Amino acid sequence: MAKKRALITGITGQDGAYLAKLLLDKGYEVFGAARRASEMNVSKLQDVGAYEGIEYVSLELQEITNIFRAIEKIRPDEIYNLAAQSFVGASFEMPLFTSDVTALGPLRILEAIRQIDRSIKFYQASSSEMYGKVQAVPQNENTPFYPRSPYAVAKLYGHWITVNYRESYDIFACSGILFNHESPLRGLEFVTRKITHSAVRIKEGLQKELCLGNLDAKRDWGYAAEYVEAMWRMLQAPAPADYVVATGQTHSVRDFVDAAFAHLGMELSWSGSGTEEVGTDKASGKVIVRVDPKFFRPSEVDMLLGDNTKARTELNWSPATTFTELVGLMIEHDKKVLAHNGI
Ligand code: NAP
Ligand code: GDD
């Protein structure tokens, strides 16, 4: 039997690397789409051992012509659209760019599928950020959305256009509403990796303080390597649908900081409040965590907590890695990186 062909956009990102590895292991022919750069960032793909097995294609989500060309040429069975301007904080500074890539990007791909071959299955990387100012706790597939950032508004468009093309043109299109998922491959701009990377450096005396924004924000954090399995399962289901993918547990940013330093054998005491809050290392009496208002967002998502019942029952998917294990594996990775690179 011919190998299945999958096209993954956002191949250089965290999820792109884990999904590529998963599909290669399942015997797929994997085509990785990356936007043109003077030097493609392949470190995540190398980390998971997927770099060699992929056929690369240059693809910019803002440019419809190269999307048509890539799909015409590859004729994939499945397309996973993971590419996006994915950093919420940056979306307040680049709302137009974010909208073009993150909202209209999926539309361009869907339109290419509609015109080239409607049997191509499509996965859209939707986000729990769409729940924003949450209208119910926990959030499931029926919870109304209330986006709180240009990123979330753009993702909401991507979600609904996916639903619309499914309903209008009978395309097998699924929207995966994924809650935050992290890993050692997470970009340093996201709070979890910023914390683990800095905690290791502070422990080693290479950095004095970790400056953060809102410590009270709560997220449902899972392990990215497990979440890509849910993406694949959605496209193997008997019928296309939308699914929440989450752990069902929520923790604050402060909890994450505590867990990271605890893994390194350090205990913090917290004092002050709001923008004056600091975390002090109990053993040395030194302030090592400080709130800096520059990391606050113009409008915040205070709390996310997902209800994964549908994914559990219909996809037989469930998360395995606990919050403490996730923090631990990220810290252990950053310790190795530091030992290897010395920075
Ligand atoms: P990520 O590490 O930030 O990766 C984003 C990818 O998109 C990168 O490969 C990036 O390429 C690519 N990209 C950005 N702009 C592009 C453009 N104009 N044209 C083509 N490619 C472009 O994100 P991730 O954590 O893997 O997340 C994957 C997807 O899931 C994203 O759509 C994200 O919004 C969504 N999501 C993530 C989470 C999460 O917690 N991780 C939760 C829900 C939804 P470069 O390397 O060139 O920058
Ligand atoms: N990045 C960052 N940096 N966030 C901070 C900081 C900081 O110094 N201090 C506090 N935070 C808070 C943010 O205000 C937010 O409430 C929370 O930590 C998480 O921020 P991020 O790690 O940047 O992730 P996010 O939740 O905004 O977005 C991520 O998850 C979404 C799914 O809910 C991204 O991966 C999105 O692409 C994804 O859709």
mmCIF file of C-alpha atoms in Angstrom, residues 107 110-111 113-114 118 159-173 240:
data_model
loop_
_atom_site.group_PDB
_atom_site.id
_atom_site.type_symbol
_atom_site.label_atom_id
_atom_site.label_comp_id
_atom_site.label_asym_id
_atom_site.label_seq_id
_atom_site.Cartn_x
_atom_site.Cartn_y
_atom_site.Cartn_z
ATOM 1 C CA LEU A 107 -8.536 30.211 4.819
ATOM 2 C CA LEU A 110 -8.875 25.598 2.807
ATOM 3 C CA GLU A 111 -9.539 27.461 -0.412
ATOM 4 C CA ILE A 113 -8.182 22.261 -0.836
ATOM 5 C CA ARG A 114 -11.622 23.309 -2.137
ATOM 6 C CA ARG A 118 -11.741 18.140 -1.526
ATOM 7 C CA HIS A 159 -11.699 28.020 13.840
ATOM 8 C CA TRP A 160 -14.949 29.196 12.267
ATOM 9 C CA ILE A 161 -13.645 29.174 8.695
ATOM 10 C CA THR A 162 -12.621 25.550 9.265
ATOM 11 C CA VAL A 163 -16.132 24.725 10.486
ATOM 12 C CA ASN A 164 -17.605 26.686 7.571
ATOM 13 C CA TYR A 165 -15.597 24.872 4.870
ATOM 14 C CA ARG A 166 -16.488 21.545 6.484
ATOM 15 C CA GLU A 167 -20.182 22.373 6.425
ATOM 16 C CA SER A 168 -20.221 24.137 3.032
ATOM 17 C CA TYR A 169 -17.973 21.904 0.930
ATOM 18 C CA ASP A 170 -17.990 18.584 2.783
ATOM 19 C CA ILE A 171 -14.251 18.819 3.490
ATOM 20 C CA PHE A 172 -12.899 16.589 6.274
ATOM 21 C CA ALA A 173 -11.751 19.561 8.361
ATOM 22 C CA PRO A 240 -14.697 15.355 11.109
#
